[in-house]
CSV table of C-alpha atoms and ligand atoms in Angstrom, one decimal:
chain,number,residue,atom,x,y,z
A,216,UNK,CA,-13.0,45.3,16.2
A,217,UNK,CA,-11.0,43.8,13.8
A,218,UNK,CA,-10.4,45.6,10.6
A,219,UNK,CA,-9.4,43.5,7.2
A,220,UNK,CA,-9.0,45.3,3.9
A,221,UNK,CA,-9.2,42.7,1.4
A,222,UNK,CA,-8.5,44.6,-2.5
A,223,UNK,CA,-10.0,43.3,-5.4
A,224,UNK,CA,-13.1,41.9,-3.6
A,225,UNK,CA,-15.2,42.7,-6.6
A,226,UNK,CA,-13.4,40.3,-8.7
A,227,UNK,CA,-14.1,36.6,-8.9
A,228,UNK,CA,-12.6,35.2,-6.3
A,229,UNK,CA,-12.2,38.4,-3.7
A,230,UNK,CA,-15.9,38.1,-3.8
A,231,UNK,CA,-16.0,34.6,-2.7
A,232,UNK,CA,-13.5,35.7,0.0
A,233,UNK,CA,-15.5,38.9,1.2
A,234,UNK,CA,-18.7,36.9,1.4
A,235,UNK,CA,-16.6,34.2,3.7
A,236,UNK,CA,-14.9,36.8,5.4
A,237,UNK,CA,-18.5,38.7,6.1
A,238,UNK,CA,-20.5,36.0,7.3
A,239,UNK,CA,-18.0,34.2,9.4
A,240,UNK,CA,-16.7,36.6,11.1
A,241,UNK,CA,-19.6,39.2,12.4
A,242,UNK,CA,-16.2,41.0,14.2
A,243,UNK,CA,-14.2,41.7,12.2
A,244,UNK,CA,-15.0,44.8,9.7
A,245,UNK,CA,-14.3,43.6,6.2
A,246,UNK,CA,-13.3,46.7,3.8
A,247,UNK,CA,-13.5,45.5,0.2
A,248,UNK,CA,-11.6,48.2,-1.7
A,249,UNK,CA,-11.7,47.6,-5.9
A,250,UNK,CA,-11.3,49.9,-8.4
A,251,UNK,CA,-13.9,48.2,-10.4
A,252,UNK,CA,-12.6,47.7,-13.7
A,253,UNK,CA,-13.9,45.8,-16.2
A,254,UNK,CA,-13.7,42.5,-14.1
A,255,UNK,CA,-14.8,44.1,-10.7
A,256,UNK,CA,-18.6,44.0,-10.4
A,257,UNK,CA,-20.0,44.7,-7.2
A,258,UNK,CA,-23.2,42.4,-8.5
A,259,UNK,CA,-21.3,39.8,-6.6
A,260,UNK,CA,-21.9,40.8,-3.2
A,261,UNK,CA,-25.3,42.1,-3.4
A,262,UNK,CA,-26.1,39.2,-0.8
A,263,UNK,CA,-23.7,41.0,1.9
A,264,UNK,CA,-23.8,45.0,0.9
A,265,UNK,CA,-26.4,45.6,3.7
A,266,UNK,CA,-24.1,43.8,6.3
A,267,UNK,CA,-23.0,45.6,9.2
A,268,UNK,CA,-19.3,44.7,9.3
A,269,UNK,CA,-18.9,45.1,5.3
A,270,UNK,CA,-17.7,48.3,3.7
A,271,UNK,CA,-17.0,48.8,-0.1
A,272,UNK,CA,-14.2,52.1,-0.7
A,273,UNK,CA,-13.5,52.6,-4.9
A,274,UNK,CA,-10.0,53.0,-4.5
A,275,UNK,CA,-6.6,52.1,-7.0
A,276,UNK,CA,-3.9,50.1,-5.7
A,277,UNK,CA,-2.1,52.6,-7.5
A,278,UNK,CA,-2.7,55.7,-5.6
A,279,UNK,CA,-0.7,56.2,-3.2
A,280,UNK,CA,-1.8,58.9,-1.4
A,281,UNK,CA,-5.6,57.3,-1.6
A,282,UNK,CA,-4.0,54.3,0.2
A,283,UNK,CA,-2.6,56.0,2.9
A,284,UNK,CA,-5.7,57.4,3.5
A,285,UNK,CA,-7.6,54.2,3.3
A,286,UNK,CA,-5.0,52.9,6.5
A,287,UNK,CA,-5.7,56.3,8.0
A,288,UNK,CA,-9.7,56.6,7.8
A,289,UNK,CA,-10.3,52.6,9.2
A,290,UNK,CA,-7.3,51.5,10.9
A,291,UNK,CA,-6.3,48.7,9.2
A,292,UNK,CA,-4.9,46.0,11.0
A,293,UNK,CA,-4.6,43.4,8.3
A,294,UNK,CA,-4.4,43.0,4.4
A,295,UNK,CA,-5.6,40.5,2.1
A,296,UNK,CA,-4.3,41.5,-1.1
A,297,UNK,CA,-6.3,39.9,-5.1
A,298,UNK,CA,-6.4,43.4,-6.6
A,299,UNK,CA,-4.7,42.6,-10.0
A,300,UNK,CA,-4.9,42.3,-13.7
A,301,UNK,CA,-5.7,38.5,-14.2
A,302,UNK,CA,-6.2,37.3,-17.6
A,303,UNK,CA,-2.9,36.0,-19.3
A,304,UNK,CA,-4.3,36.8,-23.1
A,305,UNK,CA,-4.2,40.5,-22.4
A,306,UNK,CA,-1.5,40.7,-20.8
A,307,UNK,CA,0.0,39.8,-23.6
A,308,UNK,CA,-1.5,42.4,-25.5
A,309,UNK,CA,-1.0,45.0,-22.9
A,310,UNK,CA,2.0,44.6,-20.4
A,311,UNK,CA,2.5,48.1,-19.0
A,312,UNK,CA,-1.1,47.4,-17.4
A,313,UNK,CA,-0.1,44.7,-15.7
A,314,UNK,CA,3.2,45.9,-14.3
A,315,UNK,CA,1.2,49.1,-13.4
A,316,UNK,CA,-1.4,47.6,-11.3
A,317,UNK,CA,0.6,43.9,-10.2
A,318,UNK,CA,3.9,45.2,-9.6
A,319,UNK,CA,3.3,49.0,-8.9
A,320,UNK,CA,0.1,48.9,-7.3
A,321,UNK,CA,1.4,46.1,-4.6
A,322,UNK,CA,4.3,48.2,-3.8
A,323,UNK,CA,2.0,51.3,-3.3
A,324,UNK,CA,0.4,48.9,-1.1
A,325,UNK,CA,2.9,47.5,0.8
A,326,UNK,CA,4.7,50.9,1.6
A,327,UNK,CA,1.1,52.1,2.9
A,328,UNK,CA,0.8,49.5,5.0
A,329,UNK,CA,4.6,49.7,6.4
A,330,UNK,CA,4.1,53.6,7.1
A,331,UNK,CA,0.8,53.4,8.7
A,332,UNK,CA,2.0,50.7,10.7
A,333,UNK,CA,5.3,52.1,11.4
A,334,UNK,CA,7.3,49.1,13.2
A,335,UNK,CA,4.0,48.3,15.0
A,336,UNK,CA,3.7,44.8,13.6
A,337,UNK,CA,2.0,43.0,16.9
A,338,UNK,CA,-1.4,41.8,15.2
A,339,UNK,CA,-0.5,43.2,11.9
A,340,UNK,CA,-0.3,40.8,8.6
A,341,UNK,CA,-0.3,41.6,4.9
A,342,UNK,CA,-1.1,38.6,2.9
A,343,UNK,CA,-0.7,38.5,-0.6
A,344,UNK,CA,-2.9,35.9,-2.7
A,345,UNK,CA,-0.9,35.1,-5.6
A,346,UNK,CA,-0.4,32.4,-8.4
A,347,UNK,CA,1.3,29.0,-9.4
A,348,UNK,CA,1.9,30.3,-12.6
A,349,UNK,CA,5.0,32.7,-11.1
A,350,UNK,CA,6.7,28.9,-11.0
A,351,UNK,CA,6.7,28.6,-14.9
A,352,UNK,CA,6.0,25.5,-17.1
A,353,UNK,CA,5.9,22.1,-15.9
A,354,UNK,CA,7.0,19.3,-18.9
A,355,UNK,CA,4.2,16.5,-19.0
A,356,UNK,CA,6.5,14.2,-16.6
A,357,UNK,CA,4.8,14.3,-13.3
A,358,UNK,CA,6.4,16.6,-11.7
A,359,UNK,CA,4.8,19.4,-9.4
A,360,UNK,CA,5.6,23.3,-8.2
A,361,UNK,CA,6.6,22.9,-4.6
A,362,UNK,CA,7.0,25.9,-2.3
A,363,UNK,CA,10.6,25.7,-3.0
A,364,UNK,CA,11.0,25.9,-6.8
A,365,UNK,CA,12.4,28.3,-8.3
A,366,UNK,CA,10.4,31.0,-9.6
A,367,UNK,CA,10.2,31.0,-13.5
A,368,UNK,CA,7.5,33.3,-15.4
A,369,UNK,CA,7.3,33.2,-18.9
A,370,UNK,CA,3.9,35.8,-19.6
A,371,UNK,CA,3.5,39.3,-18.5
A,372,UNK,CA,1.2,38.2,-16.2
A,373,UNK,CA,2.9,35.6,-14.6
A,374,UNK,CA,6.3,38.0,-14.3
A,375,UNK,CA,4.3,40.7,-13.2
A,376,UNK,CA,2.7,38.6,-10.1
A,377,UNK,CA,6.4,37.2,-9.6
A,378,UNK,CA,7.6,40.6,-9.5
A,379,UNK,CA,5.0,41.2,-6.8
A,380,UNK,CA,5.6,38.2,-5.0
A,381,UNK,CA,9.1,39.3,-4.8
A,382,UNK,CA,8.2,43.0,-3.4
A,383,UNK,CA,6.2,41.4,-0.5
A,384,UNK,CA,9.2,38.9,0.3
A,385,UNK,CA,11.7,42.3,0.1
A,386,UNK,CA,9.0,43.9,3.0
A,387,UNK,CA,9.5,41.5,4.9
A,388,UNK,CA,13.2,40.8,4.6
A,389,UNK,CA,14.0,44.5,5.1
A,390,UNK,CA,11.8,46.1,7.1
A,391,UNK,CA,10.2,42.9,8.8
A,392,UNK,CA,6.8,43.6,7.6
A,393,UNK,CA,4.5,40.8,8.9
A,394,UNK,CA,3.7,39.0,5.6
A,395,UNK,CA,2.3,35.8,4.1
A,396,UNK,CA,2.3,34.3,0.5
A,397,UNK,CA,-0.1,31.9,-1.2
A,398,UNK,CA,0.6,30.5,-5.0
A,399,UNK,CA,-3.0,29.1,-6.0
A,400,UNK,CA,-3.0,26.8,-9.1
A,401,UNK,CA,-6.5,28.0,-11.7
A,402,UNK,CA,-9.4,28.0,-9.8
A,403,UNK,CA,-12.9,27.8,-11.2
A,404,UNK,CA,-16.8,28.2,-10.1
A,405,UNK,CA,-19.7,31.1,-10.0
A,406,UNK,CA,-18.7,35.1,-11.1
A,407,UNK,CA,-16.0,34.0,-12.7
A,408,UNK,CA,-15.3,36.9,-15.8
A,409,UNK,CA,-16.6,34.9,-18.9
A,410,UNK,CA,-12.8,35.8,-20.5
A,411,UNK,CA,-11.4,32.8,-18.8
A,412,UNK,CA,-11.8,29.0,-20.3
A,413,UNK,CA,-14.7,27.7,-18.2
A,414,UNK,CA,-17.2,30.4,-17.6
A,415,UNK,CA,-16.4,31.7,-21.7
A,416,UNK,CA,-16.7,28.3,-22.7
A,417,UNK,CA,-20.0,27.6,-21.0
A,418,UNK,CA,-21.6,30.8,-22.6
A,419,UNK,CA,-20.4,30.0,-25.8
A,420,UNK,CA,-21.6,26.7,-25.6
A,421,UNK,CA,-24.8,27.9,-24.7
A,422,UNK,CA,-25.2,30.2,-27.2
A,423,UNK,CA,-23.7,27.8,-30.2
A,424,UNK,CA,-20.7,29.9,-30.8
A,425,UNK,CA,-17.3,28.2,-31.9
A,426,UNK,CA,-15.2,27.1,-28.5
A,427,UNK,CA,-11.6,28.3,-29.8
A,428,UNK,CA,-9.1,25.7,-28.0
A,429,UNK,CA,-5.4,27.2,-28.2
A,430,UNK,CA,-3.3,25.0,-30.4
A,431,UNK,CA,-3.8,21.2,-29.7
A,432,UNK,CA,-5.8,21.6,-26.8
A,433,UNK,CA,-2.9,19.3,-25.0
A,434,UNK,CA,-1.9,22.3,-22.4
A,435,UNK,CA,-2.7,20.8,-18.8
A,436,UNK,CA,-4.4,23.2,-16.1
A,437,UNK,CA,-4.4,22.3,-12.0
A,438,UNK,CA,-8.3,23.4,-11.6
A,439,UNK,CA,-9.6,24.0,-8.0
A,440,UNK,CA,-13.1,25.1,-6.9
A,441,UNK,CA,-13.0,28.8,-5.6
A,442,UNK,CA,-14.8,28.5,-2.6
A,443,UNK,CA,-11.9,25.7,-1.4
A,444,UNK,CA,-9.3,28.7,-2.3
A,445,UNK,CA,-10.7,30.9,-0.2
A,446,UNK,CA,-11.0,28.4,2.6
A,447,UNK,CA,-7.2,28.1,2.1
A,448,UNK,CA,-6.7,31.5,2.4
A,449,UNK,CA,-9.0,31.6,5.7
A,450,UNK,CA,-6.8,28.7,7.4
A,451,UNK,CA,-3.8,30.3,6.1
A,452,UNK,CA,-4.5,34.1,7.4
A,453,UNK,CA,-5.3,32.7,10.7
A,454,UNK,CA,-3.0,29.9,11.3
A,455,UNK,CA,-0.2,30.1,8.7
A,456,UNK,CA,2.9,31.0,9.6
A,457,UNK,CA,4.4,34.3,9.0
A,458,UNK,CA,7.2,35.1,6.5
A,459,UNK,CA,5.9,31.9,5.1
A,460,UNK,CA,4.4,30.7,1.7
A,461,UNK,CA,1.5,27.9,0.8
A,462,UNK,CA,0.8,26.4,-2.5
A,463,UNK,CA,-3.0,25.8,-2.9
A,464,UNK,CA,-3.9,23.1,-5.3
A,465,UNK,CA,-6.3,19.8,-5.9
A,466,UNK,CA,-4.1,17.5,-7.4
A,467,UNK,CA,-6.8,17.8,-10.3
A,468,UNK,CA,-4.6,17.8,-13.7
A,469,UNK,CA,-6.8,18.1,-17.2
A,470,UNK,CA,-5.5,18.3,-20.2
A,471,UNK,CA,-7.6,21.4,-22.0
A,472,UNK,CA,-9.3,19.0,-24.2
A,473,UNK,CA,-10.2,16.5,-22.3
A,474,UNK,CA,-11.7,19.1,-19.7
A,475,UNK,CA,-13.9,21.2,-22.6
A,476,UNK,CA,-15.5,17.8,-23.9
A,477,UNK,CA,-16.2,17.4,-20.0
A,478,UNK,CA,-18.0,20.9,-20.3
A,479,UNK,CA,-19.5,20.4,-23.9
A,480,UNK,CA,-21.0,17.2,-22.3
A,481,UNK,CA,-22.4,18.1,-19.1
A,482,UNK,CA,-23.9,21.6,-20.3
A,483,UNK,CA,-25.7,19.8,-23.3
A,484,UNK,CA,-27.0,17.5,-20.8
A,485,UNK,CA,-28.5,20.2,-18.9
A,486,UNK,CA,-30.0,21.9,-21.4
A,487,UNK,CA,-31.5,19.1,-22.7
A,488,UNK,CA,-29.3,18.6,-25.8
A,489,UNK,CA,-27.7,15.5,-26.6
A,490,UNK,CA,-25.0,15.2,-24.9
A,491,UNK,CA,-22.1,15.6,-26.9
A,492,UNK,CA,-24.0,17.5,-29.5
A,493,UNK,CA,-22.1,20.8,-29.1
A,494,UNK,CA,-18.8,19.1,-29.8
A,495,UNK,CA,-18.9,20.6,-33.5
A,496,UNK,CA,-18.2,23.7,-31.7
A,497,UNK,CA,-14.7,22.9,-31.0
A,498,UNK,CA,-12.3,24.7,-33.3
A,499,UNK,CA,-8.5,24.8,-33.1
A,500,UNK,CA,-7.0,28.1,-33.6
A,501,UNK,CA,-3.9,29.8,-33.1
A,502,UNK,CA,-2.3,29.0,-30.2
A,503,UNK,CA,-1.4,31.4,-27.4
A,504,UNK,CA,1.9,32.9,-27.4
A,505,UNK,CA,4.5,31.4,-24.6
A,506,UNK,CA,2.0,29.1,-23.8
A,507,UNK,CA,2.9,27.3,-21.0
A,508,UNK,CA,2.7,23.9,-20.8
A,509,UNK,CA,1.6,22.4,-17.8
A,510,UNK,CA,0.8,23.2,-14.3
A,511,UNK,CA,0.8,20.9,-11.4
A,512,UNK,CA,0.7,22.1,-8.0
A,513,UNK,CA,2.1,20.0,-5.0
A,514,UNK,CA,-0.4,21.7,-2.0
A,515,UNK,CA,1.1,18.5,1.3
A,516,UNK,CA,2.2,21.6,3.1
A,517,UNK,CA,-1.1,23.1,3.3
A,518,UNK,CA,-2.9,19.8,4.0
A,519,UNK,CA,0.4,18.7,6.7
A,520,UNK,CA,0.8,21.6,8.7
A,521,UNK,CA,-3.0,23.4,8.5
A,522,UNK,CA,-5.3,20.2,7.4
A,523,UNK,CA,-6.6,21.5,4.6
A,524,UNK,CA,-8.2,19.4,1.7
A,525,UNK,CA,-10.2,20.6,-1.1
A,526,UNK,CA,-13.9,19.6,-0.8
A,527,UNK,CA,-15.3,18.9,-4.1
A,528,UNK,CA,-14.5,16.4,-6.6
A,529,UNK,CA,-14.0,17.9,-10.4
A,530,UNK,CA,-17.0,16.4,-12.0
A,531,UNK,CA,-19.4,17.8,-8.8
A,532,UNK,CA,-17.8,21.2,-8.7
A,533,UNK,CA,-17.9,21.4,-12.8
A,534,UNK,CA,-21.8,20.6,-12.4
A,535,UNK,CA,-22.5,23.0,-9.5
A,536,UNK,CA,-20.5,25.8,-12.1
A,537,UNK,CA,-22.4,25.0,-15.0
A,538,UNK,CA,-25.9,24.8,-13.3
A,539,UNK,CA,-25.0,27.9,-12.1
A,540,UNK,CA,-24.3,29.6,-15.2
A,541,UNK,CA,-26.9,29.0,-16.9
A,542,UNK,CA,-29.1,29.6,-14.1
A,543,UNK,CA,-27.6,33.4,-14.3
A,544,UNK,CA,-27.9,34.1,-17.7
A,545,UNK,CA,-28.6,37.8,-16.6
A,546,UNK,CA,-25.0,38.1,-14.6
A,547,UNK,CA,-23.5,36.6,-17.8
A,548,UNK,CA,-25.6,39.2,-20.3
A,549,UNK,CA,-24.5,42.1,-17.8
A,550,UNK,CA,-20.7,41.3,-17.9
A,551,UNK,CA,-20.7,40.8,-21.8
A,552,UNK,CA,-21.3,44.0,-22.8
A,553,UNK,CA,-19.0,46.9,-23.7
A,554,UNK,CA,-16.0,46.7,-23.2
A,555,UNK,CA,-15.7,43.0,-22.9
A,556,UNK,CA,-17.4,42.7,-26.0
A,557,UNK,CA,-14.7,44.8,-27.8
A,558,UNK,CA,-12.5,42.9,-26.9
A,559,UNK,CA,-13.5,39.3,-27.1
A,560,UNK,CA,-14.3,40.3,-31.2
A,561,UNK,CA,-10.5,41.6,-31.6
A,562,UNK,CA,-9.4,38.7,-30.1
A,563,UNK,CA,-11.2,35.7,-31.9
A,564,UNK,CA,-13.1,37.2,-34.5
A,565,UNK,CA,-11.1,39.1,-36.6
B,631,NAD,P1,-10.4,39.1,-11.3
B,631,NAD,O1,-9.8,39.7,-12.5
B,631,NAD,O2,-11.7,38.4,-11.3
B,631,NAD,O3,-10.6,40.3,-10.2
B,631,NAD,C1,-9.6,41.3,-10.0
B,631,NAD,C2,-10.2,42.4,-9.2
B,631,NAD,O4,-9.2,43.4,-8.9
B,631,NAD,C3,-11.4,43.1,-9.9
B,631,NAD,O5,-12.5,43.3,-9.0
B,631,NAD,C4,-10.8,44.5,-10.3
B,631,NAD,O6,-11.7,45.5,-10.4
B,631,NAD,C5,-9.8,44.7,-9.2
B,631,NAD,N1,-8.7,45.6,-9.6
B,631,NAD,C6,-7.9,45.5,-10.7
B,631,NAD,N2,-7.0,46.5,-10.7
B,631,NAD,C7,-7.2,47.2,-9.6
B,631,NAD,C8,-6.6,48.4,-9.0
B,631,NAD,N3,-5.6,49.0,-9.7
B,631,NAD,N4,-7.0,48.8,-7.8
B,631,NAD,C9,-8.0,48.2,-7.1
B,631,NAD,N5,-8.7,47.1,-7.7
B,631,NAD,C10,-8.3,46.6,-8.9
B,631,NAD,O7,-9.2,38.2,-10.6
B,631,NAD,P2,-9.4,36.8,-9.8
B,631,NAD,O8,-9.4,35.7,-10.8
B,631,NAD,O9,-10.4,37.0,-8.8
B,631,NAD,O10,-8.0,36.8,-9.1
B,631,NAD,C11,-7.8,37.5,-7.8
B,631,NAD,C12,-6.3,37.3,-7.4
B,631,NAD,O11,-6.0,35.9,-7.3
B,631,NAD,C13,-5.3,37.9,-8.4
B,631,NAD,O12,-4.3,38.5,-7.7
B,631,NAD,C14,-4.8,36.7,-9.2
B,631,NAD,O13,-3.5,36.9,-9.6
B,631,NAD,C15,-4.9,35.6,-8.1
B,631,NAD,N6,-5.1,34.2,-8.6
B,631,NAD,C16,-6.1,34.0,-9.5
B,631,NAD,C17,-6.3,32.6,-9.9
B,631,NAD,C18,-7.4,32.3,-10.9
B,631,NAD,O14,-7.5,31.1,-11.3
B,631,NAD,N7,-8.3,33.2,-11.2
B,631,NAD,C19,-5.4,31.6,-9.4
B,631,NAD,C20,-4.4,32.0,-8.5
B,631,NAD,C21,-4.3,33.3,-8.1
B,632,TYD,P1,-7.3,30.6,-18.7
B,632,TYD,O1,-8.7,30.4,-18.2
B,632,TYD,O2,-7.1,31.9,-19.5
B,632,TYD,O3,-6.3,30.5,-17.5
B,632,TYD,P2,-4.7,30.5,-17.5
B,632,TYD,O4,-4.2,31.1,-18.8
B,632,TYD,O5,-4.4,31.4,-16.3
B,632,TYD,O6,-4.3,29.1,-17.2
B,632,TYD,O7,-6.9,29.4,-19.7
B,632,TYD,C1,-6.9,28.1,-19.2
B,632,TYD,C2,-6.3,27.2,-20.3
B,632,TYD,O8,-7.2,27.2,-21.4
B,632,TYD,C3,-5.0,27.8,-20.9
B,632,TYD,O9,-4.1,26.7,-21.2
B,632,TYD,C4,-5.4,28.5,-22.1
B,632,TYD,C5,-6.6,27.7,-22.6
B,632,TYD,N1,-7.6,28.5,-23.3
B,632,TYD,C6,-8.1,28.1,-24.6
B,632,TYD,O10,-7.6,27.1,-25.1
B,632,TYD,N2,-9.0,28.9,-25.2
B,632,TYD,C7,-9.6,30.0,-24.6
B,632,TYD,O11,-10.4,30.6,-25.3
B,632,TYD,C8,-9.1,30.4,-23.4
B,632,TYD,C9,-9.6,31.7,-22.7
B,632,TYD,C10,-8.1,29.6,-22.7
């Protein structure tokens, strides 16, 4: 048998990927290791804990030692690595986390998985699942990230995850660990943490609370559905090519403003408002430090060498996501609480 560790599965789109991983593949043991901070919630998975090839381990990327022991106790034979700090807003508030956990924790990770495997590489891979945003800022002139450009971070997130890209790369160039890279553009859909512009927006929207767009609202995002990520990453683990990197993306460009009257409309309309009625709840505030422009990711090596194509159109996916959102109003009440609520008051209602 087979046995994945995928890290960070708690998380919004590990999740998605354990639950694929789970049900498709009855032989392969999936080991979902998360240290479950505030944006792991093992909630997600409640429809595949009781599976027989699914096993969850409480572990940090950071600990060493833990991870060795992690390679030792299940003989891993592959990696699938989404543990990180995501959200760019507190990353700007707090660096040092996300160069702990992105760039530290990854290496802790990658030397595990180099010792354990020990020049053994036949049937080994460690895949890393990273971001487009390690590319930089696009200006608004067409132009798209290719697998090629040059790598360009401008938050702590976005360094910290090109730092981490760069460790993986360094593996493989030095010690020829067996290693593959994907740069996703934003993806979007259910258990998504309610920090990031959708899912907080849909909550808010619900609840009549001001919807704070970031300067002029004119920043452009690349959105994707997450269950067509982690399709990608499926076709990519078993058919990409190693040493190699992907770029996932929809060709699906919104500016922010055009995509949260999008959301004001559709979630009025089902809940029964008129639509549009919830626009007074747009409010321009301060924009976000090094706020990157635009993203636009050029995914025709994915679709030319493994077929891929997303699935869902925008307007369908951003339906299915709000339905389900409201339809989970209890998910949403659970992950709003403590901590989060902290710090969602320091950040837009001081
Ligand atoms: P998320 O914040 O929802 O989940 C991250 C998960 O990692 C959580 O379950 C958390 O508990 C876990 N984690 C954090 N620190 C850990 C540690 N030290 N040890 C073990 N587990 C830890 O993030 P997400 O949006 O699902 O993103 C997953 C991955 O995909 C990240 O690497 C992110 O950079 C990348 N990515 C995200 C997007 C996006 O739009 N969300 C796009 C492209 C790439
Ligand atoms: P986000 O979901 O944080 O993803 P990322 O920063 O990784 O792209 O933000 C998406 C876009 O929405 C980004 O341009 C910042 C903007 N934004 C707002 O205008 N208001 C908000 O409250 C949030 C969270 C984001």
């Amino acid at each position: 048998m087979k046995t994945i560790l995928i890290t960070g599965g708690a998380g919004f789109i590990g999740s998605h990927l354990v639950r694929l991983m789970v049900n498709k593949y009855p032989g392969y043991r999936v080991v979902n290791l998360d240290k479950l901070t505030y944006a792991g919630n093992l909630a997600n998975l409640k429809d595949v804990e009781d599976k027989p090839n699914y096993r969850f381990v409480k572990g940090d990327i950071c600990d060493f030692e833990q991870m060795r022991q992690v390679f030792a106790d299940y003989g891993v034979d592959a990696v699938i690595h989404l543990a990180a700090e995501s959200h760019v807003d507190r990353s700007i508030k707090d660096p040092f986390a996300f160069a702990r956990t992105n760039v530290m924790g990854t290496l802790a990770l990658l030397q595990a998985a180099r010792l354990a495997w020990d020049g053994r590489f036949e049937g080994k891979l460690f895949y890393h699942v990273s971001t487009d945003e390690v590319y930089g800022a696009l200006e608004n002139d067409g132009s798209f990230f290719v697998e090629t450009t040059r790598y360009n971070p401008h938050s702590p997130y976005s360094a910290s995850k090109a730092s981490s890209d760069h460790f993986v790369r360094a593996y493989h160039d030095t010690y020829g660990l067996p290693v593959k890279i994907s740069n996703c553009s934003n993806n979007y859909g259910p258990y998504q943490f309610p920090e990031k512009l959708i899912p907080l927006f849909i909550n808010n929207i619900r609840h009549n609370k001001s919807l704070p767009v970031y300067g002029t609202g004119e920043n452009v995002r690349d959105w994707l559905y997450v269950e067509d990520h982690v399709r990608a990453i499926d076709l990519i683990f078993h058919q990409g090519k190693v040493g190699d990197t992907y770029n996932i993306g929809g060709f699906n460009e919104w500016r922010n403003i055009d995509l949260v009257r999008l959301l004001v409309g559709v979630t009025d309309r089902l809940l029964g408002r008129a639509e549009g009625a919830s626009s007074c709840l747009i409010t321009f505030v301060r924009d976000r430090a090094g706020h990157d422009l635009r993203y636009a990711i050029d995914s025709s090596k994915l679709h030319r060498e493994l077929g891929w194509s997303p699935s869902l159109q925008f307007e369908e996916g951003i339906e299915k996501t709000v339905r389900w959102y409201l339809d989970h109003q209890d998910w949403l009440d659970n992950v709003t609480s403590g901590d989060y609520l902290k710090y969602y008051e320091e950040m837009y209602h001081k």
